[in-house]
Amino acid sequence: HQSEKSAIAAVAARLVETGNTILLDSGSTTREIALELRHRSGLTIVTNALNISWDLAASDVDLIITGGQLRPGILSQVGPIADRVLAGLRVDKLFLAANGIDLEKGITTPNLTEAQTKRAMVDSAAEVILVADHTKFGRITFGHICDRVHAIITDDGVPERIAAAIEQRGVKLHVVSARRSADRASSRKRRA
């Protein structure tokens, strides 16, 4: 779902203002956000993801890496070390990733240690923005992260009844058209 993730990341990047402190969770969509932001200056970005930190290492952003126990393959740093670092921070915006989003059971991930670190992220953020493609909706995984976020950015594959229920709960919903984004990317490649 690369085109969906790229379209979500483009919208997320537009929500970031100069001077913001941003927390990027680990994940493929949040990595796309990092790629969108890496040429901007005047930002502080905190992350627990090794691949995101590598992508931002030569950028103009002020980069903070949480540390913690590495989850091989996922490349996230989690556990007590990461949690303690996050407890000492206050960020403007968290871009949160998840494996499952259910209207009744909340936002979930399959790993309990990862879930705890994500809860520490939520606690450190003034605004929590969930970034997830439509395949994550209606899924429930093992570890509960949280029940409420301030905003969700997703693609137009999310079922209309779920989108309506999210908005009825007072959550700001940004729905992007992955098709239009893919068309623009394809057009750019042809011109290059």
PDB file of C-alpha atoms in Angstrom:
ATOM      1  CA  HIS A   1       0.000   0.000   0.000  1.00  0.00           C
ATOM      2  CA  GLN A   2       2.864   2.337  -0.855  1.00  0.00           C
ATOM      3  CA  SER A   3       0.767   4.936  -2.692  1.00  0.00           C
ATOM      4  CA  GLU A   4      -1.607   5.196   0.279  1.00  0.00           C
ATOM      5  CA  LYS A   5       1.280   5.611   2.727  1.00  0.00           C
ATOM      6  CA  SER A   6       2.890   8.312   0.567  1.00  0.00           C
ATOM      7  CA  ALA A   7      -0.382  10.221   0.279  1.00  0.00           C
ATOM      8  CA  ILE A   8      -0.945  10.001   4.054  1.00  0.00           C
ATOM      9  CA  ALA A   9       2.612  11.237   4.689  1.00  0.00           C
ATOM     10  CA  ALA A  10       2.147  14.252   2.414  1.00  0.00           C
ATOM     11  CA  VAL A  11      -0.924  15.350   4.391  1.00  0.00           C
ATOM     12  CA  ALA A  12       0.849  14.709   7.711  1.00  0.00           C
ATOM     13  CA  ALA A  13       3.804  16.868   6.644  1.00  0.00           C
ATOM     14  CA  ARG A  14       1.448  19.762   5.870  1.00  0.00           C
ATOM     15  CA  LEU A  15       0.277  19.688   9.508  1.00  0.00           C
ATOM     16  CA  VAL A  16       3.826  20.336  10.740  1.00  0.00           C
ATOM     17  CA  GLU A  17       4.820  23.961  11.322  1.00  0.00           C
ATOM     18  CA  THR A  18       8.257  25.497  11.701  1.00  0.00           C
ATOM     19  CA  GLY A  19       9.273  25.345  15.361  1.00  0.00           C
ATOM     20  CA  ASN A  20       7.242  22.215  16.107  1.00  0.00           C
ATOM     21  CA  THR A  21       8.564  19.325  18.147  1.00  0.00           C
ATOM     22  CA  ILE A  22       7.467  16.122  16.443  1.00  0.00           C
ATOM     23  CA  LEU A  23       7.494  12.514  17.647  1.00  0.00           C
ATOM     24  CA  LEU A  24       7.594   9.892  14.891  1.00  0.00           C
ATOM     25  CA  ASP A  25       6.631   6.376  15.905  1.00  0.00           C
ATOM     26  CA  SER A  26       8.245   3.477  14.057  1.00  0.00           C
ATOM     27  CA  GLY A  27       6.471   2.192  10.969  1.00  0.00           C
ATOM     28  CA  SER A  28       6.400   2.388   7.208  1.00  0.00           C
ATOM     29  CA  THR A  29       3.926   5.292   7.081  1.00  0.00           C
ATOM     30  CA  THR A  30       5.815   7.313   9.688  1.00  0.00           C
ATOM     31  CA  ARG A  31       9.009   6.684   7.725  1.00  0.00           C
ATOM     32  CA  GLU A  32       7.316   8.282   4.720  1.00  0.00           C
ATOM     33  CA  ILE A  33       6.544  11.302   6.928  1.00  0.00           C
ATOM     34  CA  ALA A  34      10.237  11.527   7.872  1.00  0.00           C
ATOM     35  CA  LEU A  35      11.157  11.532   4.196  1.00  0.00           C
ATOM     36  CA  GLU A  36       8.680  14.389   3.621  1.00  0.00           C
ATOM     37  CA  LEU A  37      10.175  16.409   6.517  1.00  0.00           C
ATOM     38  CA  ARG A  38      13.892  15.756   6.058  1.00  0.00           C
ATOM     39  CA  HIS A  39      14.483  18.860   3.927  1.00  0.00           C
ATOM     40  CA  ARG A  40      12.761  21.208   6.350  1.00  0.00           C
ATOM     41  CA  SER A  41      14.545  23.212   9.003  1.00  0.00           C
ATOM     42  CA  GLY A  42      13.326  24.587  12.316  1.00  0.00           C
ATOM     43  CA  LEU A  43      11.980  21.235  13.526  1.00  0.00           C
ATOM     44  CA  THR A  44      12.875  18.936  16.385  1.00  0.00           C
ATOM     45  CA  ILE A  45      12.054  15.323  15.612  1.00  0.00           C
ATOM     46  CA  VAL A  46      12.112  12.554  18.213  1.00  0.00           C
ATOM     47  CA  THR A  47      11.914   8.932  17.086  1.00  0.00           C
ATOM     48  CA  ASN A  48      12.357   5.413  18.388  1.00  0.00           C
ATOM     49  CA  ALA A  49      12.953   4.018  14.887  1.00  0.00           C
ATOM     50  CA  LEU A  50      16.472   3.289  13.692  1.00  0.00           C
ATOM     51  CA  ASN A  51      15.573   3.517   9.999  1.00  0.00           C
ATOM     52  CA  ILE A  52      13.872   6.891  10.513  1.00  0.00           C
ATOM     53  CA  SER A  53      16.824   8.206  12.502  1.00  0.00           C
ATOM     54  CA  TRP A  54      19.144   7.097   9.699  1.00  0.00           C
ATOM     55  CA  ASP A  55      16.934   8.847   7.101  1.00  0.00           C
ATOM     56  CA  LEU A  56      17.105  12.057   9.145  1.00  0.00           C
ATOM     57  CA  ALA A  57      20.773  11.831  10.184  1.00  0.00           C
ATOM     58  CA  ALA A  58      22.048  14.189   7.465  1.00  0.00           C
ATOM     59  CA  SER A  59      19.015  16.500   7.501  1.00  0.00           C
ATOM     60  CA  ASP A  60      18.526  19.989   8.927  1.00  0.00           C
ATOM     61  CA  VAL A  61      16.178  18.838  11.713  1.00  0.00           C
ATOM     62  CA  ASP A  62      17.265  18.557  15.339  1.00  0.00           C
ATOM     63  CA  LEU A  63      17.111  14.789  15.828  1.00  0.00           C
ATOM     64  CA  ILE A  64      16.599  12.963  19.130  1.00  0.00           C
ATOM     65  CA  ILE A  65      16.683   9.164  19.280  1.00  0.00           C
ATOM     66  CA  THR A  66      15.035   7.536  22.290  1.00  0.00           C
ATOM     67  CA  GLY A  67      17.243   4.487  22.654  1.00  0.00           C
ATOM     68  CA  GLY A  68      15.868   1.278  24.079  1.00  0.00           C
ATOM     69  CA  GLN A  69      15.752  -2.417  23.283  1.00  0.00           C
ATOM     70  CA  LEU A  70      15.872  -3.020  19.520  1.00  0.00           C
ATOM     71  CA  ARG A  71      13.123  -5.043  17.883  1.00  0.00           C
ATOM     72  CA  PRO A  72      14.949  -6.710  14.971  1.00  0.00           C
ATOM     73  CA  GLY A  73      13.132  -6.462  11.664  1.00  0.00           C
ATOM     74  CA  ILE A  74      10.828  -3.734  12.994  1.00  0.00           C
ATOM     75  CA  LEU A  75      13.814  -1.479  13.838  1.00  0.00           C
ATOM     76  CA  SER A  76      11.990   0.150  16.741  1.00  0.00           C
ATOM     77  CA  GLN A  77      13.553   0.803  20.127  1.00  0.00           C
ATOM     78  CA  VAL A  78      11.172  -0.051  22.945  1.00  0.00           C
ATOM     79  CA  GLY A  79      11.056  -0.918  26.616  1.00  0.00           C
ATOM     80  CA  PRO A  80      11.990   0.822  29.873  1.00  0.00           C
ATOM     81  CA  ILE A  81      14.846   2.918  28.466  1.00  0.00           C
ATOM     82  CA  ALA A  82      12.694   4.351  25.670  1.00  0.00           C
ATOM     83  CA  ASP A  83       9.778   4.816  28.082  1.00  0.00           C
ATOM     84  CA  ARG A  84      11.925   6.781  30.573  1.00  0.00           C
ATOM     85  CA  VAL A  85      13.236   9.080  27.833  1.00  0.00           C
ATOM     86  CA  LEU A  86       9.702   9.690  26.537  1.00  0.00           C
ATOM     87  CA  ALA A  87       8.425  10.416  30.057  1.00  0.00           C
ATOM     88  CA  GLY A  88      10.806  13.371  30.221  1.00  0.00           C
ATOM     89  CA  LEU A  89       9.640  14.925  26.940  1.00  0.00           C
ATOM     90  CA  ARG A  90       6.711  17.052  25.818  1.00  0.00           C
ATOM     91  CA  VAL A  91       6.143  17.236  22.066  1.00  0.00           C
ATOM     92  CA  ASP A  92       3.667  19.208  19.991  1.00  0.00           C
ATOM     93  CA  LYS A  93       2.594  16.352  17.716  1.00  0.00           C
ATOM     94  CA  LEU A  94       2.910  12.586  17.752  1.00  0.00           C
ATOM     95  CA  PHE A  95       2.435  10.699  14.498  1.00  0.00           C
ATOM     96  CA  LEU A  96       1.374   7.295  15.791  1.00  0.00           C
ATOM     97  CA  ALA A  97       1.333   4.026  13.844  1.00  0.00           C
ATOM     98  CA  ALA A  98      -0.769   0.980  14.698  1.00  0.00           C
ATOM     99  CA  ASN A  99      -1.548  -2.520  13.471  1.00  0.00           C
ATOM    100  CA  GLY A 100      -5.185  -2.492  14.485  1.00  0.00           C
ATOM    101  CA  ILE A 101      -7.879   0.173  14.782  1.00  0.00           C
ATOM    102  CA  ASP A 102     -11.285  -0.812  16.102  1.00  0.00           C
ATOM    103  CA  LEU A 103     -14.068   1.549  17.144  1.00  0.00           C
ATOM    104  CA  GLU A 104     -14.789  -0.470  20.286  1.00  0.00           C
ATOM    105  CA  LYS A 105     -11.408  -1.977  21.236  1.00  0.00           C
ATOM    106  CA  GLY A 106      -9.249   1.014  20.346  1.00  0.00           C
ATOM    107  CA  ILE A 107      -5.798   1.178  18.799  1.00  0.00           C
ATOM    108  CA  THR A 108      -3.619  -1.919  19.101  1.00  0.00           C
ATOM    109  CA  THR A 109      -0.292  -3.510  18.203  1.00  0.00           C
ATOM    110  CA  PRO A 110       0.728  -7.179  18.541  1.00  0.00           C
ATOM    111  CA  ASN A 111       3.743  -6.672  20.842  1.00  0.00           C
ATOM    112  CA  LEU A 112       3.129  -5.773  24.497  1.00  0.00           C
ATOM    113  CA  THR A 113       6.448  -3.972  24.988  1.00  0.00           C
ATOM    114  CA  GLU A 114       5.828  -1.953  21.827  1.00  0.00           C
ATOM    115  CA  ALA A 115       2.325  -1.119  23.109  1.00  0.00           C
ATOM    116  CA  GLN A 116       3.762   0.212  26.378  1.00  0.00           C
ATOM    117  CA  THR A 117       6.284   2.427  24.555  1.00  0.00           C
ATOM    118  CA  LYS A 118       3.529   3.723  22.268  1.00  0.00           C
ATOM    119  CA  ARG A 119       1.474   4.603  25.389  1.00  0.00           C
ATOM    120  CA  ALA A 120       4.497   6.562  26.675  1.00  0.00           C
ATOM    121  CA  MET A 121       4.533   8.403  23.340  1.00  0.00           C
ATOM    122  CA  VAL A 122       0.838   9.244  23.653  1.00  0.00           C
ATOM    123  CA  ASP A 123       1.412  10.553  27.190  1.00  0.00           C
ATOM    124  CA  SER A 124       4.197  12.878  25.996  1.00  0.00           C
ATOM    125  CA  ALA A 125       2.231  14.490  23.156  1.00  0.00           C
ATOM    126  CA  ALA A 126      -0.036  17.534  23.124  1.00  0.00           C
ATOM    127  CA  GLU A 127      -1.659  16.233  19.917  1.00  0.00           C
ATOM    128  CA  VAL A 128      -1.883  12.587  18.817  1.00  0.00           C
ATOM    129  CA  ILE A 129      -2.312  11.998  15.090  1.00  0.00           C
ATOM    130  CA  LEU A 130      -2.867   8.410  13.995  1.00  0.00           C
ATOM    131  CA  VAL A 131      -1.512   7.614  10.528  1.00  0.00           C
ATOM    132  CA  ALA A 132      -2.774   4.368   9.029  1.00  0.00           C
ATOM    133  CA  ASP A 133      -3.900   3.008   5.700  1.00  0.00           C
ATOM    134  CA  HIS A 134      -7.383   1.514   5.398  1.00  0.00           C
ATOM    135  CA  THR A 135      -6.200  -2.085   5.958  1.00  0.00           C
ATOM    136  CA  LYS A 136      -5.669  -1.382   9.675  1.00  0.00           C
ATOM    137  CA  PHE A 137      -9.336  -0.547  10.346  1.00  0.00           C
ATOM    138  CA  GLY A 138     -11.531  -3.276  11.804  1.00  0.00           C
ATOM    139  CA  ARG A 139      -8.485  -5.186  13.069  1.00  0.00           C
ATOM    140  CA  ILE A 140      -7.700  -5.927  16.716  1.00  0.00           C
ATOM    141  CA  THR A 141      -4.265  -7.103  17.815  1.00  0.00           C
ATOM    142  CA  PHE A 142      -2.887  -8.199  21.184  1.00  0.00           C
ATOM    143  CA  GLY A 143      -1.571  -5.066  22.893  1.00  0.00           C
ATOM    144  CA  HIS A 144      -3.818  -2.065  23.592  1.00  0.00           C
ATOM    145  CA  ILE A 145      -2.238   1.364  22.982  1.00  0.00           C
ATOM    146  CA  CYS A 146      -5.029   3.879  23.526  1.00  0.00           C
ATOM    147  CA  ASP A 147      -8.685   4.583  22.780  1.00  0.00           C
ATOM    148  CA  ARG A 148      -8.671   8.159  21.609  1.00  0.00           C
ATOM    149  CA  VAL A 149      -6.617  10.345  19.322  1.00  0.00           C
ATOM    150  CA  HIS A 150      -7.034  13.941  18.152  1.00  0.00           C
ATOM    151  CA  ALA A 151      -6.835  13.232  14.424  1.00  0.00           C
ATOM    152  CA  ILE A 152      -6.553  10.352  11.959  1.00  0.00           C
ATOM    153  CA  ILE A 153      -5.010  10.494   8.504  1.00  0.00           C
ATOM    154  CA  THR A 154      -5.995   7.593   6.278  1.00  0.00           C
ATOM    155  CA  ASP A 155      -6.789   6.799   2.659  1.00  0.00           C
ATOM    156  CA  ASP A 156     -10.106   6.631   0.852  1.00  0.00           C
ATOM    157  CA  GLY A 157     -10.269   2.846   1.223  1.00  0.00           C
ATOM    158  CA  VAL A 158     -11.604   3.250   4.774  1.00  0.00           C
ATOM    159  CA  PRO A 159     -15.273   2.160   4.903  1.00  0.00           C
ATOM    160  CA  GLU A 160     -17.710   5.095   4.941  1.00  0.00           C
ATOM    161  CA  ARG A 161     -19.506   3.841   8.078  1.00  0.00           C
ATOM    162  CA  ILE A 162     -16.193   3.788   9.982  1.00  0.00           C
ATOM    163  CA  ALA A 163     -15.256   7.265   8.721  1.00  0.00           C
ATOM    164  CA  ALA A 164     -18.647   8.613   9.832  1.00  0.00           C
ATOM    165  CA  ALA A 165     -18.339   6.979  13.278  1.00  0.00           C
ATOM    166  CA  ILE A 166     -14.858   8.475  13.764  1.00  0.00           C
ATOM    167  CA  GLU A 167     -16.082  11.971  12.938  1.00  0.00           C
ATOM    168  CA  GLN A 168     -19.104  11.548  15.240  1.00  0.00           C
ATOM    169  CA  ARG A 169     -16.653  10.952  18.091  1.00  0.00           C
ATOM    170  CA  GLY A 170     -15.092  14.352  17.516  1.00  0.00           C
ATOM    171  CA  VAL A 171     -11.888  13.058  15.916  1.00  0.00           C
ATOM    172  CA  LYS A 172     -10.616  15.127  12.987  1.00  0.00           C
ATOM    173  CA  LEU A 173     -10.451  12.812   9.986  1.00  0.00           C
ATOM    174  CA  HIS A 174      -8.232  13.481   6.959  1.00  0.00           C
ATOM    175  CA  VAL A 175      -9.020  11.116   4.085  1.00  0.00           C
ATOM    176  CA  VAL A 176      -6.567  11.184   1.200  1.00  0.00           C
ATOM    177  CA  SER A 177      -7.056   9.855  -2.283  1.00  0.00           C
ATOM    178  CA  ALA A 178      -4.252   7.384  -2.892  1.00  0.00           C
ATOM    179  CA  ARG A 179      -5.270   7.106  -6.551  1.00  0.00           C
ATOM    180  CA  ARG A 180      -4.709  10.815  -7.190  1.00  0.00           C
ATOM    181  CA  SER A 181      -1.415  10.668  -5.316  1.00  0.00           C
ATOM    182  CA  ALA A 182      -0.277   7.635  -7.326  1.00  0.00           C
ATOM    183  CA  ASP A 183      -1.278   9.410 -10.537  1.00  0.00           C
ATOM    184  CA  ARG A 184       0.802  12.460  -9.553  1.00  0.00           C
ATOM    185  CA  ALA A 185       3.805  10.290  -8.674  1.00  0.00           C
ATOM    186  CA  SER A 186       3.503   8.409 -11.956  1.00  0.00           C
ATOM    187  CA  SER A 187       3.224  11.699 -13.843  1.00  0.00           C
ATOM    188  CA  ARG A 188       6.351  13.047 -12.102  1.00  0.00           C
ATOM    189  CA  LYS A 189       8.287   9.906 -13.074  1.00  0.00           C
ATOM    190  CA  ARG A 190       7.253  10.275 -16.731  1.00  0.00           C
ATOM    191  CA  ARG A 191       8.404  13.917 -16.796  1.00  0.00           C
ATOM    192  CA  ALA A 192      11.758  13.126 -15.143  1.00  0.00           C
TER     193      ALA A 192
END
